[in-house]
Coordinates of C-alpha atoms and ligand atoms in Angstrom, one line a residue:
M1 CA 0.0 0.0 0.0
A2 CA 1.3 3.4 -1.0
K3 CA 1.8 5.9 1.8
K4 CA -1.1 8.3 2.2
Y5 CA -0.1 11.9 2.7
Q6 CA -2.1 14.9 3.9
N7 CA -2.3 18.6 3.8
Y8 CA -1.0 20.5 6.9
I9 CA -3.4 23.3 7.8
D10 CA -3.6 25.3 11.1
G11 CA -1.3 22.9 12.9
A12 CA -3.1 19.6 11.9
W13 CA -2.8 17.1 9.1
S14 CA -5.9 16.7 7.1
D15 CA -7.4 15.4 3.8
S16 CA -8.7 17.7 1.2
A17 CA -12.3 18.9 1.4
S18 CA -12.6 17.5 -2.1
G19 CA -12.1 14.0 -0.9
R20 CA -10.0 13.4 -4.0
T21 CA -6.4 12.3 -4.2
F22 CA -3.6 12.0 -6.8
E23 CA -0.7 9.6 -7.0
N24 CA 3.0 10.3 -7.4
R25 CA 5.3 7.8 -9.0
N26 CA 9.0 7.3 -9.4
P27 CA 10.0 8.6 -12.8
A28 CA 12.8 6.0 -13.0
N29 CA 10.4 3.2 -12.4
W30 CA 6.7 4.0 -12.8
D31 CA 5.6 0.8 -11.0
E32 CA 6.8 2.4 -7.8
V33 CA 4.2 4.6 -6.2
I34 CA 5.7 7.2 -3.8
G35 CA 2.4 8.0 -2.2
T36 CA -1.1 9.4 -2.6
F37 CA -1.7 13.1 -1.9
P38 CA -4.8 15.3 -1.4
L39 CA -6.0 16.9 -4.6
S40 CA -7.0 20.1 -2.8
N41 CA -9.5 22.7 -3.8
K42 CA -10.5 26.3 -3.0
A43 CA -12.0 25.3 0.3
D44 CA -8.7 24.0 1.5
V45 CA -7.0 27.1 0.3
D46 CA -9.5 29.3 2.1
R47 CA -8.9 27.4 5.3
A48 CA -5.1 27.6 5.0
V49 CA -5.1 31.3 4.2
A50 CA -7.4 32.0 7.2
A51 CA -5.1 30.0 9.5
A52 CA -2.1 31.9 8.2
R53 CA -3.8 35.2 8.5
K54 CA -4.7 34.5 12.1
A55 CA -1.3 33.2 13.0
F56 CA 0.3 36.3 11.5
E57 CA -1.0 38.4 14.4
S58 CA 1.1 36.6 16.9
W59 CA 4.1 35.5 14.7
R60 CA 4.8 39.1 13.6
L61 CA 5.4 39.9 17.3
V62 CA 7.9 37.1 18.0
P63 CA 11.3 38.8 18.0
A64 CA 13.2 38.1 14.8
P65 CA 16.2 36.6 16.6
K66 CA 13.8 34.1 18.2
R67 CA 12.3 33.3 14.8
G68 CA 15.8 32.8 13.6
D69 CA 16.5 30.4 16.4
I70 CA 13.7 28.2 15.0
L71 CA 15.3 28.3 11.6
K72 CA 18.6 27.3 13.2
K73 CA 16.8 24.2 14.5
V74 CA 15.4 23.6 11.1
G75 CA 18.9 23.6 9.6
D76 CA 20.0 21.1 12.3
L77 CA 17.1 18.8 11.5
L78 CA 17.7 19.0 7.7
T79 CA 21.3 18.1 8.4
Q80 CA 20.3 15.1 10.4
K81 CA 17.9 13.9 7.8
K82 CA 19.9 14.9 4.7
E83 CA 20.5 11.4 3.4
E84 CA 16.9 10.2 4.0
I85 CA 15.4 13.2 2.3
A86 CA 17.9 13.0 -0.6
R87 CA 16.9 9.4 -1.2
L88 CA 13.2 10.2 -1.1
M89 CA 13.8 13.1 -3.5
T90 CA 15.7 10.9 -6.0
R91 CA 12.8 8.4 -5.9
E92 CA 10.3 11.2 -6.3
M93 CA 11.8 13.3 -9.2
G94 CA 14.7 11.3 -10.5
K95 CA 17.9 13.3 -10.2
V96 CA 21.0 11.5 -9.0
L97 CA 21.8 11.1 -5.4
L98 CA 24.8 13.4 -5.6
E99 CA 22.6 16.2 -6.7
T100 CA 19.7 15.5 -4.4
R101 CA 22.2 15.7 -1.5
G102 CA 23.3 19.0 -2.9
D103 CA 19.7 20.2 -3.1
V104 CA 19.1 19.4 0.6
Q105 CA 22.4 21.1 1.4
E106 CA 21.2 24.2 -0.3
G107 CA 18.3 24.2 2.1
I108 CA 20.6 23.7 5.1
D109 CA 22.7 26.7 3.9
T110 CA 19.6 28.8 3.5
A111 CA 18.4 27.8 7.0
Y112 CA 21.6 28.9 8.7
Y113 CA 21.8 32.1 6.7
A114 CA 18.1 32.9 7.6
A115 CA 18.8 32.1 11.2
S116 CA 21.6 34.6 11.4
E117 CA 19.6 37.2 9.5
G118 CA 17.2 37.2 12.4
R119 CA 19.9 39.0 14.3
R120 CA 20.4 41.6 11.5
L121 CA 17.4 42.6 9.4
F122 CA 19.1 46.0 9.3
G123 CA 17.2 49.2 8.9
H124 CA 18.5 52.7 8.5
T125 CA 18.8 55.6 10.9
V126 CA 19.2 58.9 9.1
P127 CA 19.7 62.4 10.5
S128 CA 16.6 64.5 10.5
E129 CA 16.6 68.0 8.8
L130 CA 15.0 69.3 12.0
P131 CA 16.5 69.6 15.5
N132 CA 15.4 67.2 18.3
K133 CA 13.9 64.8 15.9
F134 CA 14.9 61.2 15.1
N135 CA 14.4 59.4 11.7
M136 CA 14.6 55.8 11.0
A137 CA 13.4 53.3 8.5
I138 CA 12.6 49.8 9.8
R139 CA 11.6 46.5 8.1
V140 CA 8.2 45.2 9.0
P141 CA 6.6 41.9 8.0
I142 CA 3.9 42.0 5.3
G143 CA 1.4 39.3 6.0
V144 CA 0.5 36.0 4.3
A145 CA 2.9 34.7 1.6
A146 CA 1.8 32.2 -1.0
I147 CA 4.8 30.0 -2.0
I148 CA 4.4 28.1 -5.2
T149 CA 7.4 26.0 -6.2
P150 CA 8.6 23.7 -9.0
W151 CA 9.8 20.0 -8.9
N152 CA 13.4 20.4 -10.0
F153 CA 14.7 21.7 -6.7
P154 CA 12.1 20.3 -4.3
M155 CA 14.0 21.4 -1.2
A156 CA 16.3 24.2 -2.2
I157 CA 13.6 26.4 -3.9
P158 CA 10.9 26.1 -1.2
T159 CA 13.6 27.0 1.5
W160 CA 14.8 30.0 -0.5
K161 CA 11.3 31.4 -0.2
I162 CA 9.8 30.0 3.1
F163 CA 12.8 30.6 5.4
P164 CA 13.3 34.3 4.7
A165 CA 9.5 34.8 4.7
L166 CA 9.4 33.3 8.2
V167 CA 12.4 35.1 9.6
C168 CA 10.8 38.4 8.5
G169 CA 7.6 37.6 10.4
N170 CA 5.3 36.6 7.6
T171 CA 3.2 33.4 7.6
V172 CA 3.1 31.0 4.7
V173 CA 0.8 28.9 2.6
F174 CA 3.0 26.5 0.6
K175 CA 1.8 24.8 -2.6
P176 CA 4.6 22.5 -3.9
A177 CA 4.7 21.0 -7.4
S178 CA 2.5 17.9 -7.7
D179 CA 5.6 16.0 -8.9
T180 CA 7.4 16.5 -5.6
P181 CA 4.8 16.5 -2.8
A182 CA 6.6 14.0 -0.6
T183 CA 9.8 16.1 -0.3
A184 CA 7.6 19.1 0.5
T185 CA 6.0 17.0 3.3
S186 CA 9.4 16.2 4.8
L187 CA 10.1 20.0 4.9
M188 CA 6.8 20.6 6.6
E189 CA 7.5 17.9 9.2
I190 CA 10.8 19.5 10.0
L191 CA 9.4 22.9 10.3
T192 CA 6.8 21.7 12.9
E193 CA 9.4 19.6 14.7
A194 CA 11.6 22.7 15.0
G195 CA 8.8 24.6 16.7
V196 CA 7.1 26.7 14.0
P197 CA 3.8 27.5 15.7
K198 CA 0.5 26.3 14.3
G199 CA -0.9 28.2 11.4
V200 CA 2.5 29.9 10.6
V201 CA 3.2 27.5 7.8
N202 CA 0.5 25.6 6.0
L203 CA 0.9 23.0 3.2
V204 CA -1.7 22.5 0.5
H205 CA -1.1 19.9 -2.1
G206 CA -2.7 19.9 -5.5
G207 CA -2.8 21.4 -9.0
G208 CA -1.6 24.7 -10.2
T209 CA -5.1 25.8 -11.4
E210 CA -7.1 24.8 -8.4
V211 CA -4.7 25.5 -5.6
G212 CA -2.1 27.8 -7.1
M213 CA -4.4 30.2 -8.8
A214 CA -6.8 30.2 -5.8
L215 CA -3.9 31.5 -3.7
V216 CA -2.9 34.1 -6.3
E217 CA -6.4 35.4 -6.4
H218 CA -7.1 35.3 -2.7
P219 CA -7.7 38.7 -1.2
D220 CA -6.1 37.8 2.1
V221 CA -2.8 36.7 0.5
D222 CA -0.3 39.6 0.4
L223 CA 2.7 38.1 -1.3
V224 CA 3.2 35.5 -4.0
S225 CA 6.6 33.9 -4.7
F226 CA 6.6 31.6 -7.8
T227 CA 9.3 29.7 -9.6
G228 CA 8.3 28.0 -12.8
S229 CA 7.6 28.7 -16.5
T230 CA 7.4 32.1 -18.0
S231 CA 3.9 31.5 -19.3
V232 CA 2.5 30.6 -15.9
G233 CA 4.5 33.5 -14.4
K234 CA 2.8 36.0 -16.7
K235 CA -0.6 34.6 -15.7
I236 CA 0.2 34.9 -12.0
S237 CA 1.4 38.4 -12.5
E238 CA -1.8 39.5 -14.3
L239 CA -4.1 37.9 -11.7
A240 CA -2.1 39.1 -8.7
S241 CA -2.2 42.6 -10.0
R242 CA -5.9 42.8 -9.5
T243 CA -5.4 42.7 -5.7
L244 CA -2.1 44.6 -5.9
K245 CA -0.1 41.7 -4.4
R246 CA 3.7 41.9 -4.3
V247 CA 4.9 39.1 -6.7
S248 CA 8.4 37.6 -7.1
L249 CA 8.8 35.5 -10.3
E250 CA 11.7 33.2 -11.1
L251 CA 11.0 32.0 -14.6
G252 CA 12.6 30.4 -17.6
G253 CA 16.2 30.3 -18.9
K254 CA 18.1 29.6 -22.1
N255 CA 21.6 29.8 -20.6
A256 CA 24.7 29.8 -22.8
Q257 CA 28.2 28.7 -22.1
I258 CA 30.7 30.5 -24.4
V259 CA 34.0 28.8 -25.0
M260 CA 36.6 31.1 -26.5
D261 CA 39.6 30.0 -28.6
D262 CA 41.9 30.7 -25.6
A263 CA 39.9 28.7 -23.1
N264 CA 41.2 25.8 -21.1
L265 CA 39.2 23.2 -23.0
D266 CA 39.4 20.4 -20.5
L267 CA 37.9 22.7 -17.9
A268 CA 35.3 23.9 -20.3
L269 CA 34.4 20.3 -21.1
E270 CA 33.7 19.4 -17.5
G271 CA 31.7 22.5 -17.1
V272 CA 29.5 22.0 -20.1
L273 CA 28.7 18.3 -19.2
W274 CA 27.8 19.3 -15.7
G275 CA 25.8 22.3 -16.8
A276 CA 23.9 20.7 -19.7
F277 CA 23.2 17.2 -18.3
G278 CA 23.2 17.7 -14.5
T279 CA 19.6 17.3 -13.2
T280 CA 18.9 15.9 -16.7
G281 CA 19.0 19.4 -18.0
Q282 CA 16.0 20.3 -15.9
R283 CA 17.2 23.4 -14.2
C284 CA 16.3 27.0 -15.0
T285 CA 20.1 27.5 -14.9
A286 CA 20.9 24.5 -17.2
T287 CA 23.4 25.1 -20.0
S288 CA 21.2 24.7 -23.1
R289 CA 23.4 26.5 -25.6
L290 CA 27.1 26.0 -26.2
I291 CA 28.6 28.9 -28.1
L292 CA 31.9 27.9 -29.6
H293 CA 34.6 30.0 -31.2
E294 CA 35.2 28.7 -34.7
K295 CA 38.8 28.0 -34.0
V296 CA 37.9 25.4 -31.4
Y297 CA 34.5 24.3 -32.7
D298 CA 35.5 20.9 -34.3
R299 CA 37.9 19.9 -31.6
F300 CA 35.7 20.9 -28.6
L301 CA 32.5 19.5 -30.1
S302 CA 34.1 16.1 -30.6
M303 CA 35.4 16.2 -27.0
V304 CA 31.9 16.9 -25.7
V305 CA 30.2 14.3 -27.9
D306 CA 32.7 11.7 -26.9
K307 CA 32.0 12.3 -23.2
A308 CA 28.2 12.8 -23.5
K309 CA 27.9 9.4 -25.2
K310 CA 29.6 7.8 -22.2
L311 CA 27.2 9.3 -19.5
K312 CA 25.4 6.5 -17.8
L313 CA 21.6 6.9 -17.6
G314 CA 19.6 5.1 -15.0
D315 CA 18.1 5.1 -11.5
G316 CA 19.6 8.0 -9.6
L317 CA 19.9 5.9 -6.5
K318 CA 22.7 3.9 -8.1
E319 CA 26.0 5.6 -7.3
D320 CA 27.4 4.9 -10.8
V321 CA 24.6 6.7 -12.7
D322 CA 25.3 10.1 -14.1
V323 CA 22.0 11.1 -15.5
G324 CA 18.5 10.3 -14.2
P325 CA 15.1 10.4 -16.1
C326 CA 13.0 13.3 -17.1
V327 CA 10.5 14.0 -14.4
N328 CA 7.4 12.7 -16.2
E329 CA 5.9 11.6 -19.4
K330 CA 5.0 15.1 -20.5
Q331 CA 8.5 16.4 -20.0
L332 CA 10.0 13.6 -22.0
A333 CA 7.5 14.2 -24.8
T334 CA 8.6 17.9 -24.8
V335 CA 12.2 16.9 -25.1
E336 CA 11.4 14.5 -28.0
E337 CA 9.4 17.2 -29.7
Y338 CA 12.3 19.7 -29.5
V339 CA 14.8 17.3 -30.9
K340 CA 12.4 16.8 -33.8
I341 CA 12.0 20.5 -34.3
G342 CA 15.8 21.0 -34.2
V343 CA 16.3 18.4 -36.9
Q344 CA 13.5 19.9 -39.0
E345 CA 15.2 23.3 -38.7
G346 CA 18.5 21.9 -39.9
A347 CA 20.4 21.0 -36.8
V348 CA 22.4 17.8 -36.7
V349 CA 22.1 15.2 -33.9
V350 CA 25.7 14.3 -33.0
A351 CA 24.9 12.5 -29.7
G352 CA 21.8 10.9 -28.3
G353 CA 18.7 12.1 -30.0
K354 CA 16.0 9.7 -28.8
R355 CA 14.2 8.2 -25.9
A356 CA 16.6 5.8 -24.1
S357 CA 16.1 2.1 -24.0
G358 CA 18.2 -0.6 -22.4
D359 CA 18.8 -2.3 -19.1
G360 CA 16.9 -0.8 -16.3
L361 CA 15.4 1.9 -18.4
A362 CA 12.2 0.3 -19.7
K363 CA 9.9 1.7 -17.0
G364 CA 11.3 5.2 -16.7
W365 CA 11.1 8.5 -18.6
F366 CA 14.6 8.4 -19.9
H367 CA 16.0 10.4 -22.8
E368 CA 19.6 10.1 -24.1
P369 CA 21.9 13.1 -23.4
T370 CA 21.5 14.8 -26.7
I371 CA 23.7 17.3 -28.6
L372 CA 22.5 19.3 -31.6
A373 CA 25.3 20.7 -33.8
D374 CA 25.2 23.3 -36.5
V375 CA 22.5 25.2 -34.7
T376 CA 22.0 28.8 -35.8
P377 CA 20.8 31.5 -33.5
S378 CA 17.4 31.9 -35.1
M379 CA 16.4 28.3 -34.6
R380 CA 13.8 27.5 -32.0
V381 CA 16.2 25.1 -30.3
A382 CA 18.5 28.1 -29.9
R383 CA 15.9 30.3 -28.3
E384 CA 13.3 28.4 -26.5
E385 CA 13.6 26.7 -23.1
I386 CA 13.6 22.9 -23.5
F387 CA 14.1 21.8 -19.8
G388 CA 15.8 18.5 -20.7
P389 CA 19.1 16.9 -21.6
V390 CA 19.5 18.7 -24.9
L391 CA 22.5 21.0 -25.8
S392 CA 22.4 23.2 -28.9
V393 CA 25.8 24.1 -30.3
I394 CA 26.4 27.3 -32.2
K395 CA 29.6 28.4 -34.0
V396 CA 30.8 32.1 -33.8
K397 CA 33.7 34.1 -35.1
S398 CA 34.4 36.5 -32.3
L399 CA 33.6 37.5 -28.7
E400 CA 31.3 40.1 -29.9
E401 CA 29.3 37.6 -31.9
A402 CA 29.3 35.2 -29.0
I403 CA 27.8 37.7 -26.7
E404 CA 25.3 38.8 -29.4
V405 CA 24.2 35.2 -29.8
A406 CA 24.1 34.6 -26.0
N407 CA 21.8 37.6 -25.7
N408 CA 19.5 36.5 -28.5
T409 CA 16.7 35.1 -26.4
Q410 CA 13.8 36.3 -24.4
Y411 CA 15.4 35.0 -21.2
G412 CA 18.3 36.2 -19.1
L413 CA 19.1 34.0 -16.1
S414 CA 22.5 32.5 -16.1
S415 CA 25.5 32.6 -18.5
S416 CA 29.1 31.5 -18.6
I417 CA 32.3 32.2 -20.4
Y418 CA 35.5 30.1 -20.6
T419 CA 38.5 32.2 -21.4
Q420 CA 42.0 32.8 -20.1
D421 CA 41.9 36.4 -21.3
I422 CA 40.9 38.8 -18.6
N423 CA 39.7 41.4 -21.2
N424 CA 37.3 38.9 -22.7
A425 CA 36.0 37.9 -19.2
Y426 CA 35.3 41.5 -18.2
R427 CA 33.6 42.3 -21.6
A428 CA 31.4 39.4 -21.1
I429 CA 30.5 40.4 -17.5
R430 CA 29.6 43.8 -18.8
D431 CA 27.7 42.9 -22.0
I432 CA 25.9 39.6 -21.3
R433 CA 22.3 40.4 -20.4
A434 CA 21.7 37.9 -17.6
G435 CA 21.2 37.9 -13.8
I436 CA 24.2 35.7 -13.3
T437 CA 27.6 35.4 -15.2
Y438 CA 30.1 32.7 -14.4
V439 CA 33.8 33.0 -15.5
N440 CA 35.4 29.6 -16.1
A441 CA 32.6 27.8 -14.4
P442 CA 29.3 26.3 -15.7
T443 CA 26.0 28.1 -15.7
I444 CA 24.8 26.1 -12.7
G445 CA 26.0 26.3 -9.2
A446 CA 24.4 29.3 -7.5
E447 CA 25.4 29.7 -3.8
A448 CA 22.6 30.3 -1.2
H449 CA 24.1 33.5 0.1
M450 CA 24.3 35.3 -3.3
P451 CA 21.4 37.0 -5.2
F452 CA 19.7 34.7 -7.6
G453 CA 17.5 35.7 -10.5
G454 CA 17.4 37.0 -14.0
V455 CA 16.5 39.8 -16.4
K456 CA 14.1 40.0 -19.3
E457 CA 11.4 37.3 -19.3
T458 CA 13.3 35.3 -16.6
G459 CA 11.7 37.4 -13.9
N460 CA 10.2 40.6 -12.7
G461 CA 13.2 42.2 -11.1
H462 CA 13.3 40.5 -7.7
R463 CA 16.2 38.4 -6.4
E464 CA 16.1 35.3 -4.3
G465 CA 19.0 34.2 -2.1
G466 CA 21.5 36.2 -0.1
W467 CA 20.6 39.5 1.5
T468 CA 18.4 40.6 -1.4
V469 CA 15.5 38.3 -0.8
Y470 CA 14.8 40.1 2.5
D471 CA 13.7 43.1 0.5
F472 CA 10.9 41.1 -0.9
Y473 CA 9.6 39.8 2.4
T474 CA 9.6 43.1 4.3
E475 CA 7.9 46.4 3.9
W476 CA 9.8 49.5 4.9
K477 CA 8.2 51.6 7.6
T478 CA 9.5 55.1 8.0
V479 CA 9.4 56.4 11.5
Y480 CA 9.9 60.0 12.7
V481 CA 10.2 60.7 16.4
D482 CA 9.9 64.4 17.3
Y483 CA 11.2 65.1 20.9
S484 CA 11.2 68.9 20.5
G485 CA 7.9 69.3 22.3
Q486 CA 6.6 71.7 19.6
L487 CA 5.3 71.5 16.0
Q488 CA 8.2 71.4 13.6
R489 CA 7.3 71.6 10.0
A490 CA 9.6 69.9 7.5
Q491 CA 10.6 72.0 4.5
I492 CA 9.2 75.1 6.2
D493 CA 10.6 75.7 9.7
N494 CA 14.1 74.8 8.7
A495 CA 14.2 76.8 5.5
E496 CA 16.5 79.9 5.3
N497 CA 13.7 82.2 4.3
Ligands
UN1_501 C1 16.8 26.3 -10.7 O1 17.3 25.7 -11.6 O2 15.6 26.6 -10.6 O3 22.5 27.2 -9.5 C2 17.6 26.6 -9.4 C3 21.9 26.2 -9.5 C4 21.1 25.7 -8.3 C5 19.8 26.3 -8.3 C6 19.0 26.1 -9.5 N1 21.9 26.0 -7.2 O4 21.9 25.5 -10.6

């Protein structure tokens, strides 16, 4: 019997008011059911939002360092349970154990960062223009945050959002992706075990339309933080604007790695393999374009092809496996479709190219690591996000052309350049339009204490991670304290004439 999971609302585990459930299966072996989960509806959302709204009134008054102490405990519990959660995550969404351990570690790093931020949350004091008057600007919590997260980083991404939201004094309704509800449940259990009071974090499982959009439209939700596709992000932005909610969007990417003719090619090779095929290419930061200087095109391409063909596909729980499955049937179909589109457009498949078969692969959503050569910048496979193990390779003549090609997409999340020439590196840093640029490192690998986010249609200007996310989860309150004992009029009483 598959394990039966529940929602967590107002400090209690419960089924959905709908009475309906959905199943979650292992993408490497669809015979294995991870569990059944409530297919929640608007009534569940209403209950969760009401609980969060009520809890906000007391949680906002808990001193931030105390809230931080709870997050410290969360970090400790995540550390204790790292291996157990990593294994569950691999079974649930397929990426290899090395990476699911990294995913949990990102949550641990975020917890400890948030814990210490509870003792900072700096404001400003600024001299007043009037005598005997004190000016300050302080951060205050906003209210109820709806957290809507994807399946590719089932621990890291929820923690990027939930932990800072909590430290800042907000309460949360969390709607995880329906491909990774079990990992989300582990996080919820840890939050309660660490002492987060009832109603402060609520977990509602279910679909994007029924649960996600109900949250976005809810008049009692103040903030929405979403990571996912650009098309859904736009819809959220439109809907949320009706109630003037603050919205943070982390959306698609079409990240490029540039390899110049002076690059250390062995280093660039390791980088592109990790960037393109890590997490089966299912990261918003994945390297999905390789932009090669013509002088190294043939040589480097054959190096990458050779290695890509040797990557071992399979169940991510096996330590010798390099690449896991796509997360579900739909994602696999999208990958197959894009390979077809690439070929129709004139690209040449030089590695992989089809759904994988072979030992241990028959019951999973596996696709071969695929390389498309002779891609030109205008092709769809050079511009659209694929979210799978597909790398499009483009030849260029110069750094200027490489940057122009890198910028030739609606997205702007991550980017990378391999070069030994410091002038090339700094030009790339200046001219690539992306939220993140790596020099001599792949497009993936963001650290928890640095700003994370992108430009153009990758987002709406907010940043997760680091100190920057705390701007999203707080409102500035400006405070003037006049201790002169008389009416003092700014701009008037202190004017020369
Ligand atoms: C994502 O792909 O949505 O930089 C997040 C990275 C990870 C986070 C990726 N630390 O690739």
